[in-house]
Coordinates of C-alpha atoms in Angstrom, one line a residue:
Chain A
X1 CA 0.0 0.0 0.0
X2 CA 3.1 2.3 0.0
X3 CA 2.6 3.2 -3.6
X4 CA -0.9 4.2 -2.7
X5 CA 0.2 6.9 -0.5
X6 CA 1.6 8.9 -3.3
X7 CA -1.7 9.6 -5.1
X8 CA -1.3 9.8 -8.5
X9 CA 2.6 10.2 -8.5
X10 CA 2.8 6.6 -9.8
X11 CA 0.9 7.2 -13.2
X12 CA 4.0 7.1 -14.8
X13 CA 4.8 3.7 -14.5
X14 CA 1.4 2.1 -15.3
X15 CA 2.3 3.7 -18.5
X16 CA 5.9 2.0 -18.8
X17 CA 4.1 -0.8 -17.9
X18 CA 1.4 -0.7 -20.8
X19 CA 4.3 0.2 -23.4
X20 CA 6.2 -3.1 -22.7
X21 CA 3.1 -5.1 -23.0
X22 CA 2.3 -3.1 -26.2
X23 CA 5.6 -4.3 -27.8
X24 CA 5.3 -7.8 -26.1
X25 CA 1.8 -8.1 -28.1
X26 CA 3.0 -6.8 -31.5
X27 CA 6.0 -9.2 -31.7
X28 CA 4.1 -12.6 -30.3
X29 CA 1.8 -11.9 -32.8
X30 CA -1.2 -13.4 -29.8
X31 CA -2.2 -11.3 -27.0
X32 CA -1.9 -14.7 -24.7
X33 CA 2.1 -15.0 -25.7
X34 CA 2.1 -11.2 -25.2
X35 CA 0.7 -10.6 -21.8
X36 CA 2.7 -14.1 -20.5
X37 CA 6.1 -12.6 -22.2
X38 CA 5.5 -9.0 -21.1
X39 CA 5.0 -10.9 -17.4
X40 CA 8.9 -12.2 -17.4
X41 CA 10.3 -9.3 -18.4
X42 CA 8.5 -6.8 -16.2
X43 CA 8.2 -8.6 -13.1
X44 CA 11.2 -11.1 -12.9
X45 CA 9.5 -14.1 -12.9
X46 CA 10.6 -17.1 -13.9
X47 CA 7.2 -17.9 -16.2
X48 CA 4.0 -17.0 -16.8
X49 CA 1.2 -18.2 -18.1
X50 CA -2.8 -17.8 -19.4
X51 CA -5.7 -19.8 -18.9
X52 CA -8.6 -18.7 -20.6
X53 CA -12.0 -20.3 -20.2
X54 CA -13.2 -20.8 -23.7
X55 CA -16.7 -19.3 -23.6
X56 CA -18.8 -22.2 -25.3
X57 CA -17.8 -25.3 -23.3
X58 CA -17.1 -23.7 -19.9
X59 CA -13.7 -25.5 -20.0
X60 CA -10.4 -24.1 -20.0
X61 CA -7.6 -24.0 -22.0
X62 CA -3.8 -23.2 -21.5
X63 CA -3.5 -20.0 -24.3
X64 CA 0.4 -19.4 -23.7
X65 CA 3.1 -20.4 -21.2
X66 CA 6.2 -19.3 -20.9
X67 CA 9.0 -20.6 -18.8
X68 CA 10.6 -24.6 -18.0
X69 CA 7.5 -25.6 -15.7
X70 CA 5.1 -23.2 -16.8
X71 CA 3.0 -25.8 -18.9
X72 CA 3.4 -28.8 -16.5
X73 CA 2.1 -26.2 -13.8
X74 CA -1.4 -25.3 -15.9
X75 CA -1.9 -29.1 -16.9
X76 CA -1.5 -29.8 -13.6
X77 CA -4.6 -27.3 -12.1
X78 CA -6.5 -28.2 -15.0
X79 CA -6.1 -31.9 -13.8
X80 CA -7.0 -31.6 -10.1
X81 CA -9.8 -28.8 -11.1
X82 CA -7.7 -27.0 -7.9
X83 CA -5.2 -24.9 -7.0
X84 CA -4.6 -20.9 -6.5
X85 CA -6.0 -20.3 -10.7
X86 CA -9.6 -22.2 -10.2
X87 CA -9.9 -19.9 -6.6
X88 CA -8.8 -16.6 -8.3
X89 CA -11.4 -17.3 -11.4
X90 CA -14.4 -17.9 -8.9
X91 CA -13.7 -15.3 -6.0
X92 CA -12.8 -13.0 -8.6
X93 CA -9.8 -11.6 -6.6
X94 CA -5.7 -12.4 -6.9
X95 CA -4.4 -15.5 -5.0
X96 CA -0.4 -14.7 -3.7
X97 CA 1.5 -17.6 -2.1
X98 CA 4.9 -16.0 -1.5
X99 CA 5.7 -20.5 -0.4
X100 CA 3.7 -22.8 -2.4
X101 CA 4.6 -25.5 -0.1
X102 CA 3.1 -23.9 2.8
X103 CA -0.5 -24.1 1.1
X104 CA -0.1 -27.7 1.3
X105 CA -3.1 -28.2 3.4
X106 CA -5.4 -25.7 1.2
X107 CA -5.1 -27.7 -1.7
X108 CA -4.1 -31.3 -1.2
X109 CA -4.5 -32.5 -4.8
X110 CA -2.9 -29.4 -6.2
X111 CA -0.2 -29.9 -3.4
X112 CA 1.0 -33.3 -5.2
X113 CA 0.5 -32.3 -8.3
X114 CA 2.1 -28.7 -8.9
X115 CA 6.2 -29.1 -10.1
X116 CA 8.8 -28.8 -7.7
X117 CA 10.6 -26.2 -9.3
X118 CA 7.3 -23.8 -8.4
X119 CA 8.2 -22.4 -5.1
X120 CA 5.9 -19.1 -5.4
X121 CA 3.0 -18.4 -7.7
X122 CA 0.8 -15.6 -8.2
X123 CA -2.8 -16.1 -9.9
X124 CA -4.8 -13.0 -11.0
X125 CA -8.1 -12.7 -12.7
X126 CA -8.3 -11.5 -16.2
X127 CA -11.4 -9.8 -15.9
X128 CA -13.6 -6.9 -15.8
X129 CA -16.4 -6.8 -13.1
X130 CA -18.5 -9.7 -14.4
X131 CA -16.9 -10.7 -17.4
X132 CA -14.3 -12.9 -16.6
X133 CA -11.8 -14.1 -19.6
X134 CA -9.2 -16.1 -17.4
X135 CA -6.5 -16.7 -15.0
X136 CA -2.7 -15.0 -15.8
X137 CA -0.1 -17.2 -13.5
X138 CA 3.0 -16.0 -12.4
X139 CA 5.4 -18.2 -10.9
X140 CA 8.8 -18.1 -9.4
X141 CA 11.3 -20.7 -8.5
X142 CA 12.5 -19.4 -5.2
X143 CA 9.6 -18.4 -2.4
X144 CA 9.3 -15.0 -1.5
X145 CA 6.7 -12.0 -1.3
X146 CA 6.0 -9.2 -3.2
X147 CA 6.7 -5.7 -2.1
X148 CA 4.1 -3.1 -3.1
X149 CA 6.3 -2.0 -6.2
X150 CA 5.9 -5.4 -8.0
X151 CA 2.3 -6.3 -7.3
X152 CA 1.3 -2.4 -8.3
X153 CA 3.2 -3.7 -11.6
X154 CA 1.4 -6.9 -11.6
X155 CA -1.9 -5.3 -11.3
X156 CA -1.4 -2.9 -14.1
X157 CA -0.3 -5.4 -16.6
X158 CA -3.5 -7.8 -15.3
X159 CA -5.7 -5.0 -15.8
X160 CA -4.2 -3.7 -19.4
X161 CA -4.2 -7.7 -20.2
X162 CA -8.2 -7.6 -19.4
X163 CA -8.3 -4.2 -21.2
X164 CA -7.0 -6.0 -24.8
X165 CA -8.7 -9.1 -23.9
X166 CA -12.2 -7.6 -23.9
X167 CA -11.2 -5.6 -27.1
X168 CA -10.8 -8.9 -29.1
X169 CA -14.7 -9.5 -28.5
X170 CA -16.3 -8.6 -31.5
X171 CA -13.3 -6.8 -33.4
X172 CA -14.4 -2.7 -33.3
X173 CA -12.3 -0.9 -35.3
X174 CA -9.0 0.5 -34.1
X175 CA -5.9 -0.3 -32.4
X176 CA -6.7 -3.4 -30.5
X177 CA -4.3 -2.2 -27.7
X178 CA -6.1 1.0 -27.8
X179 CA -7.8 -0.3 -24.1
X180 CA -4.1 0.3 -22.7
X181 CA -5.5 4.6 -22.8
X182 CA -8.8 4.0 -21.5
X183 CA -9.0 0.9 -19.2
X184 CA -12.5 -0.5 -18.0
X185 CA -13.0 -1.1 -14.7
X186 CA -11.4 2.0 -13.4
X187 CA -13.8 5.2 -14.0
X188 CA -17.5 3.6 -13.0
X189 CA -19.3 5.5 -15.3
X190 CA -17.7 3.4 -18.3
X191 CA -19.3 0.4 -16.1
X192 CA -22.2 2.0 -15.9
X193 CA -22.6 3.2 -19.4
X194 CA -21.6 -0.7 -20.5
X195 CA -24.0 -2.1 -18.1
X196 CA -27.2 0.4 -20.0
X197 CA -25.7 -0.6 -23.5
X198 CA -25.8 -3.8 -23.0
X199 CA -29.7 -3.7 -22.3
X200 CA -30.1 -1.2 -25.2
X201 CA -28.1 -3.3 -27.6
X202 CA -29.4 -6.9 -26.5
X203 CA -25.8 -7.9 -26.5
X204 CA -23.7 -9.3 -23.6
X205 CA -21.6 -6.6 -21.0
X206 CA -18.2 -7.5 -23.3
X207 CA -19.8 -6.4 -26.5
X208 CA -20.9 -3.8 -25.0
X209 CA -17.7 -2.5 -23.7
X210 CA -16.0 -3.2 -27.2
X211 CA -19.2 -1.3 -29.0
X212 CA -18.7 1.8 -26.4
X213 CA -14.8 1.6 -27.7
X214 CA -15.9 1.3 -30.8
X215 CA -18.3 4.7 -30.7
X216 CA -15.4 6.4 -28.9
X217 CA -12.9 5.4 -31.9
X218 CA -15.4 6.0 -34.7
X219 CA -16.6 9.5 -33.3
X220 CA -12.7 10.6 -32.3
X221 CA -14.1 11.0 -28.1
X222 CA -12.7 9.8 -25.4
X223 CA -14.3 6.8 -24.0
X224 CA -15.4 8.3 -20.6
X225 CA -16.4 11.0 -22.9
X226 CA -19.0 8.6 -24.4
X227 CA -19.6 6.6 -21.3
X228 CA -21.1 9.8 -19.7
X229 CA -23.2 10.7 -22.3
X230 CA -24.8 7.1 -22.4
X231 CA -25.1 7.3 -18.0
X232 CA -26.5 10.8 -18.9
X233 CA -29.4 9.3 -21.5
X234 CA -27.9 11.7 -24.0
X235 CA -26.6 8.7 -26.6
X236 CA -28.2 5.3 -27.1
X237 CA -26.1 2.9 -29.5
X238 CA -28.1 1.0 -31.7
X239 CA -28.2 -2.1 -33.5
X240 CA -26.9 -1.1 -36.9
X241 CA -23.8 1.0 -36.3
X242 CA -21.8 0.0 -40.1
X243 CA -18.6 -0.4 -38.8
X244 CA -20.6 -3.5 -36.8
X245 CA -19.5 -5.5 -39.9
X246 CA -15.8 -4.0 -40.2
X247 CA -16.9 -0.7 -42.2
X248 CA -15.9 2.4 -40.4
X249 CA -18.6 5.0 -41.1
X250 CA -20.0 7.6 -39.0
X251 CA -22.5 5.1 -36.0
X252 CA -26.2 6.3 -36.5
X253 CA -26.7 7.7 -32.3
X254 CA -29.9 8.8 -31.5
X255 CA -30.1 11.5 -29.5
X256 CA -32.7 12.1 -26.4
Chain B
X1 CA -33.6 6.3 20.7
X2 CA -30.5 8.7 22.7
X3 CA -27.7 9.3 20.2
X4 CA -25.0 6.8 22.0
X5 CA -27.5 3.7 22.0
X6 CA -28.0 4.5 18.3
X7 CA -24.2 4.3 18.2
X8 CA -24.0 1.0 20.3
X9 CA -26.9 -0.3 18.4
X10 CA -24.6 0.5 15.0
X11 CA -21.8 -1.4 16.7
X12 CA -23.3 -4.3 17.3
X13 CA -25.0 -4.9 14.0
X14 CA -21.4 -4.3 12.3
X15 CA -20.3 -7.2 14.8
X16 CA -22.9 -9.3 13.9
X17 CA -22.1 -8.6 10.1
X18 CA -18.6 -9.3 10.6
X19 CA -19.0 -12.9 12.0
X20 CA -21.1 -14.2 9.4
X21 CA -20.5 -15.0 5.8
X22 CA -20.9 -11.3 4.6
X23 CA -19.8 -8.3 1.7
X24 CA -17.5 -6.0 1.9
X25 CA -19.1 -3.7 -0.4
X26 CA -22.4 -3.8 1.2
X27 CA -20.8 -3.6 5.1
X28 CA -19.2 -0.4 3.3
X29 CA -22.1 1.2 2.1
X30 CA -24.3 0.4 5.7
X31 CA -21.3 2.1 7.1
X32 CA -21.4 5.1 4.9
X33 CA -25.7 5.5 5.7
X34 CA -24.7 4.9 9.3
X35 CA -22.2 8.0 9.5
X36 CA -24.8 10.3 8.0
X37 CA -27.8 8.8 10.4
X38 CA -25.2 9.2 13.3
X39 CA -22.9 12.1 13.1
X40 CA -23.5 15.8 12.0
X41 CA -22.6 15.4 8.3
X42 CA -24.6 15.2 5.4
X43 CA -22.4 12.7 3.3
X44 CA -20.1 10.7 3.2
X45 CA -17.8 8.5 1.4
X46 CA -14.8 5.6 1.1
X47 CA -11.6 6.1 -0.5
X48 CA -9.3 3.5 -0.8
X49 CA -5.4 3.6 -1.8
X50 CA -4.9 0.4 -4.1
X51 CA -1.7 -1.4 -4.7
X52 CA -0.9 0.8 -7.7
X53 CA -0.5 4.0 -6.9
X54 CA -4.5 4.9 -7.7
X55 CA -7.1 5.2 -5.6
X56 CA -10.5 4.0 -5.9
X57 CA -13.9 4.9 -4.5
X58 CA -15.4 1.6 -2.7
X59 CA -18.7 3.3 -1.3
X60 CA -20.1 6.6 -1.0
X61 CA -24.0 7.8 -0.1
X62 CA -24.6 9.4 -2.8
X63 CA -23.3 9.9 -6.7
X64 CA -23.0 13.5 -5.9
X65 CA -20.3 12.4 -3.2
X66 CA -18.8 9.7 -5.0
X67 CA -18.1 12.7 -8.1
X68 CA -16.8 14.9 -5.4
X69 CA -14.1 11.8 -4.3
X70 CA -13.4 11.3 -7.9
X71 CA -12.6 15.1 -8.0
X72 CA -9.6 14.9 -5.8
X73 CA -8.5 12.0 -7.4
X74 CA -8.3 13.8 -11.0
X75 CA -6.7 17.1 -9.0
X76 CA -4.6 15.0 -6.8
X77 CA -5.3 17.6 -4.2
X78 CA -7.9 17.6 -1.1
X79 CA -8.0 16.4 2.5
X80 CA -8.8 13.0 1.9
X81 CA -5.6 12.3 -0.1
X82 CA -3.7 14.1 2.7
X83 CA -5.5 12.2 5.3
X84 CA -4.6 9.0 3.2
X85 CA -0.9 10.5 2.7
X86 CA -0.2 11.3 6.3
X87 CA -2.4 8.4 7.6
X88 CA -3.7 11.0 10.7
X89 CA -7.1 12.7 10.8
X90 CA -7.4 15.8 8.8
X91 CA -10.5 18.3 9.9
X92 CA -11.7 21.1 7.9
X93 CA -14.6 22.8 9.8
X94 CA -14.7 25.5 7.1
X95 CA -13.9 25.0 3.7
X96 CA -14.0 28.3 2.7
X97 CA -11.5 29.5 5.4
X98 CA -9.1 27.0 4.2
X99 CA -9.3 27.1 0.6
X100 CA -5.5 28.2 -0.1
X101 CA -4.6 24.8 1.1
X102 CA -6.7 23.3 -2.2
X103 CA -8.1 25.7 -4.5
X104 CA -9.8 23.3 -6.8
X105 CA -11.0 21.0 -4.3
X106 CA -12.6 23.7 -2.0
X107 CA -14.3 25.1 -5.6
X108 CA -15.6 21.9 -6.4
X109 CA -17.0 21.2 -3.0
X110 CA -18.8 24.6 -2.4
X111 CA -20.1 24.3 -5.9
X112 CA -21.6 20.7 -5.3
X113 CA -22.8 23.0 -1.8
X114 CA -20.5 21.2 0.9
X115 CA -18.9 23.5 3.2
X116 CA -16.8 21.1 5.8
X117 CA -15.0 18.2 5.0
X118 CA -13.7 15.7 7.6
X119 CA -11.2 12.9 6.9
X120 CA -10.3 10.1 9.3
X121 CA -8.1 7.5 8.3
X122 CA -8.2 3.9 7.7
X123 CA -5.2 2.3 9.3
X124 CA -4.0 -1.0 9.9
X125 CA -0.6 -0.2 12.2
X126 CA 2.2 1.0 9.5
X127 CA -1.1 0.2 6.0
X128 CA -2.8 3.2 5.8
X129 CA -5.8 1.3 3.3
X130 CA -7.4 4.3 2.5
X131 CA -10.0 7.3 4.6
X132 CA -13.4 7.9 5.4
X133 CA -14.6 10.9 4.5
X134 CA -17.6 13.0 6.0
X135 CA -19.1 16.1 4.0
X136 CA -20.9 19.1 6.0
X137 CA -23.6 21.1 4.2
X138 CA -22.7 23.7 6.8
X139 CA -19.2 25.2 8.4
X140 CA -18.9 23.5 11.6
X141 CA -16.5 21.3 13.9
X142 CA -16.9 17.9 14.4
X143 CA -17.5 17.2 18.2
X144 CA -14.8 15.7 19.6
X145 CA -16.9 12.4 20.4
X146 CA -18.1 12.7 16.5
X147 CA -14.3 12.3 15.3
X148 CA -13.8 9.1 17.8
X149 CA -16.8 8.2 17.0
X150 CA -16.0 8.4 13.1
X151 CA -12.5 7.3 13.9
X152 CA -14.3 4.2 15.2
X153 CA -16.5 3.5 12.2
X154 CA -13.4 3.5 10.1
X155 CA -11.8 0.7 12.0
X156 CA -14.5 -1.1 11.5
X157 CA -14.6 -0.7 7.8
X158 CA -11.1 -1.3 8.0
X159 CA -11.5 -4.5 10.0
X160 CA -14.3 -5.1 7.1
X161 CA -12.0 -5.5 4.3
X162 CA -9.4 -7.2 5.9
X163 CA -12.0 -9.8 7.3
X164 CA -9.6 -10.9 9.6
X165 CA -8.9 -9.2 12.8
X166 CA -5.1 -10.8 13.5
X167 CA -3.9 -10.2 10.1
X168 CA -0.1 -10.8 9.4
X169 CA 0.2 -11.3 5.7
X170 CA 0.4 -8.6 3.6
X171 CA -0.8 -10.6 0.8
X172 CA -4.1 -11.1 2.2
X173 CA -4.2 -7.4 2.4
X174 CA -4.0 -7.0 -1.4
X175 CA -6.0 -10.2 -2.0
X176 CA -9.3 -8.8 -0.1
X177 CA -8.5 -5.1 -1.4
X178 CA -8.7 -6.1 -5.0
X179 CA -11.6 -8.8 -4.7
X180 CA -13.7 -5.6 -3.3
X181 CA -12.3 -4.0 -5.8
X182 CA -13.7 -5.8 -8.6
X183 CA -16.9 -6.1 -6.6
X184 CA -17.5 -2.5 -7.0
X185 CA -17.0 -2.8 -10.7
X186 CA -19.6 -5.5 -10.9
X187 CA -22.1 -3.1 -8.9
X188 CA -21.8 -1.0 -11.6
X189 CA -22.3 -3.1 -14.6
X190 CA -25.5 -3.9 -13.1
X191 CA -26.5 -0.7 -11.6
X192 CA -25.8 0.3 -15.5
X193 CA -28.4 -2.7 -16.6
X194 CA -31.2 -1.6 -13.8
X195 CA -31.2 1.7 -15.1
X196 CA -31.7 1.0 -18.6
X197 CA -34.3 -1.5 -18.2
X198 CA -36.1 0.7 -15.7
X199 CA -35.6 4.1 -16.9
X200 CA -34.2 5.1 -13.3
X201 CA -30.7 6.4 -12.1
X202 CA -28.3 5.3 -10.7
X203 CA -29.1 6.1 -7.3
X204 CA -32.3 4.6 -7.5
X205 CA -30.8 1.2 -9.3
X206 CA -28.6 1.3 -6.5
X207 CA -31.1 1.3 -3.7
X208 CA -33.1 -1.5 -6.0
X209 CA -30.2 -3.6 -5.8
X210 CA -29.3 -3.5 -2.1
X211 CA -32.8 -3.8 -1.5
X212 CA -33.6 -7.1 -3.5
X213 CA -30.5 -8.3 -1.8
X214 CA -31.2 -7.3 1.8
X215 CA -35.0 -9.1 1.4
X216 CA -33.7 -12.6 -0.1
X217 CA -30.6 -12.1 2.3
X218 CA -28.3 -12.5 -0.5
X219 CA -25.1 -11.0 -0.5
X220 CA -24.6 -7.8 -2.7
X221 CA -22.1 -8.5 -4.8
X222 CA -23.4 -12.1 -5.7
X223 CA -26.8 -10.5 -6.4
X224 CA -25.0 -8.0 -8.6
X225 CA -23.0 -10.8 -10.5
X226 CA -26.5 -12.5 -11.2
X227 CA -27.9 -9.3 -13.1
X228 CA -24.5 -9.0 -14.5
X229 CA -24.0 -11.9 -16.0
X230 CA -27.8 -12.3 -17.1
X231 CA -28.9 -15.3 -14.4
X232 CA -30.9 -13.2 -12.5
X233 CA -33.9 -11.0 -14.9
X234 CA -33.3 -7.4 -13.8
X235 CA -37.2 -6.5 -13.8
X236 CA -37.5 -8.8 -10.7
X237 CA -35.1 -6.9 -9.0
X238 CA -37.1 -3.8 -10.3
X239 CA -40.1 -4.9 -9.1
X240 CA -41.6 -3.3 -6.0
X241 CA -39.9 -0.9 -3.4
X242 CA -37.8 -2.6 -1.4
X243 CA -37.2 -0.1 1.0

């Protein structure tokens, strides 16, 4: 909580933080091998890796791993249907074990399962509020905590990882890293806003989030610029915005 | 019913809350309501320091207040974030009087008509997690059994997040901080989906959330992820005043 006490100081680094992932993203070619690569180099782990839950069959799939026992770690949790990723996905909040071994009795089938090698590991949520894409481990080889520094790091590159996760539903137009400017989750009336889309549009909260992105992109605003006008009953998207099918074009809004 | 068995009454409901299987969001927002009912202040709110470098707004009795935290959080300026800096009280009786300290704040707040803000922190020995933050309509002191009063109220939201009174990892800190976190963003999503399928705001979506909760005894944020995630039909929760 140290960082906290600066206020807004630490901005700086959150965008550091985003720039690395950025790159990471572009050169793996997969946002999965991005966010897991970006992980290593800005945290000093010893791997990383993404479970998504793939949205049809409710089951889960290892997306990218990266690191010697990163693999054999995720096959292992996806064997036992245990462990610090299945408890982060359903309460929604990070799981930190600074000593794996010490969890022993939390998880006895993930206990004898999980490698050796994996002395700490950190599972975070890839989500935002209620949609829920995954589970980003980190793991290292020695045990040891996290000072306030590296988990503030961790939880920006979880959050920017959600950010170009949810802009993948649906493909608006745009940069799909263009999340890493505007992140949702953070300013409630972008919640809000996607929340009251998502009952205008019929659609699910994630397209809703990547429609209001796609507005914001289309119409050159901000997206908390857009997100206040929908809270404010000013702007309604509708069904047939054209770039809906890939053709950029001025969204119909209706107004009132 | 006399002022201090209100108090004691407050207590022991919080106690209550705290032993059984409960939400941190919704302890938070009884808390908020509670330091309105009991103190001399008008509003209030919850500002919480997260793990990266931001701060977030975890409850607050009205959206009026909750724009007013949000305020200081865009200015980086105002007595909460100085209470939340310095981890010790800070108590403006008169806004006005003190506006040098934080120009735009003080603007902001006597624009949105508060003229007294009051600041007590949330501390866990060396963590301070963040301050609870009362808003006068009027100049005016706190009494000095108001601010150990309020001082009071914020251990117990403190004690709320936590969930733990003998707390020694610093892990489980971040781990309950961010769950709430995320909590709060849920709340939204489906405050967002009550007020466009009822035509209400967000106030009002609020109170029709809390209320559906409190009557079926479900926990907020589980009710919330229902409407959320489309489980739960938000027009049952829109149907009939639940408080």
């Amino acid at each position: 909580m140290s960082r906290g006490t600066r206020g807004g100081m630490a901005q700086q680094p959150a965008v550091q933080d985003s720039e690395v992932l950025r790159r990471h993203v572009a050169a793996a070619g997969s946002l999965p091998a991005g966010i897991a690569t970006a992980c290593v180099e800005l945290l000093f782990v010893d791997g990383a890796a993404v479970l998504l839950m793939a949205d049809t069959e409710r089951r889960w799939h290892v997306a990218a791993s990266v690191g010697r026992w990163a693999r054999e770690l995720e096959e292992a949790q996806l064997t036992v249907a245990e462990g610090p990723a299945a408890e982060a996905y359903s309460r929604g909040g990070p799981v930190l074990l600074s000593d794996v071994t010490a969890q022993a009795a939390r998880w006895p089938g993930f206990a004898a399962v999980v490698p050796a090698e994996v002395r700490a590991l950190f599972s975070f949520p890839l989500q935002v509020g209620a949609v829920q894409f995954g589970v980003l481990d980190l793991y290292c080889c020695t045990p040891g905590g996290w000072d306030g520094l590296r988990l503030g790091t961790a939880l920006n590159v979880v959050d920017c990882a959600a950010g170009v996760l949810i802009s993948g539903v649906g493909s608006p137009p745009g940069d799909p890293l263009c999340w890493l400017d505007d992140l949702p989750g953070h300013t409630p009336e972008i919640d809000q806003a996607a929340g009251m889309a998502s009952v205008q549009l019929g659609a699910s909260l994630a397209v809703a989030y990547a429609r209001l992105r796609g507005f914001a992109f289309a119409s050159s605003q901000s997206l908390v610029a857009v997100a206040r006008e929908v809270v404010a009953g000013h702007l309604r998207l509708v069904d047939d915005d054209p770039w809906w099918d890939g053709d950029v074009g001025q969204p119909p809004i209706r107004r009132g | 019913m006399s002022r201090e068995t209100r108090l004691a009454e407050t207590f022991v409901n919080l106690a209550d809350t705290l032993v059984a299987d409960f939400d941190v969001v919704d302890l938070l927002q009884d808390l908020v309501e509670e330091c309105v009912a009991l103190l001399e202040v008008s509003a209030a709110g919850l500002l919480l320091a997260d793990e990266r470098g931001g701060m977030r707004v975890l409850a607050s009795t009205s959206e009026e207040t909750r724009l007013l935290e949000l305020f200081q959080l865009q200015v980086h300026q105002g007595p909460c974030l100085e209470c939340i800096a310095t981890g010790t009280a800070v108590l403006v009786p008169d806004l006005a009087a003190e506006a040098g300290r934080w120009p735009q704040f003080a603007a902001e707040a006597a624009q949105r008509g508060f003229a007294s803000v009051h600041a007590v922190p949330m501390r866990l020995r060396a963590y301070v997690l963040g301050a609870l933050n009362l808003f006068g309509t009027r100049p005016g002191a706190l009494s000095e059994a108001d601010v150990r009063s309020s001082q009071a109220l914020a251990d117990v939201a403190t004690i709320g997040i936590l969930q733990q009174r003998t707390i020694a990892r610093g892990e489980v800190v971040a781990e309950q901080l961010q769950t709430a976190l995320n909590s709060r963003v849920v709340i939204e999503q489906a405050k967002g989906i009550l007020a466009a399928t009822g035509g209400i705001g967000m106030d009002a979506a609020y109170r029709q959330l809390r209320g559906y909760a409190r009557n079926r005894n479900l926990r907020l944020t589980d009710t919330a992820r229902s409407v959320a995630s489309g489980v739960l039909n938000p027009t049952q929760v829109l149907t009939g005043p639940w408080r």
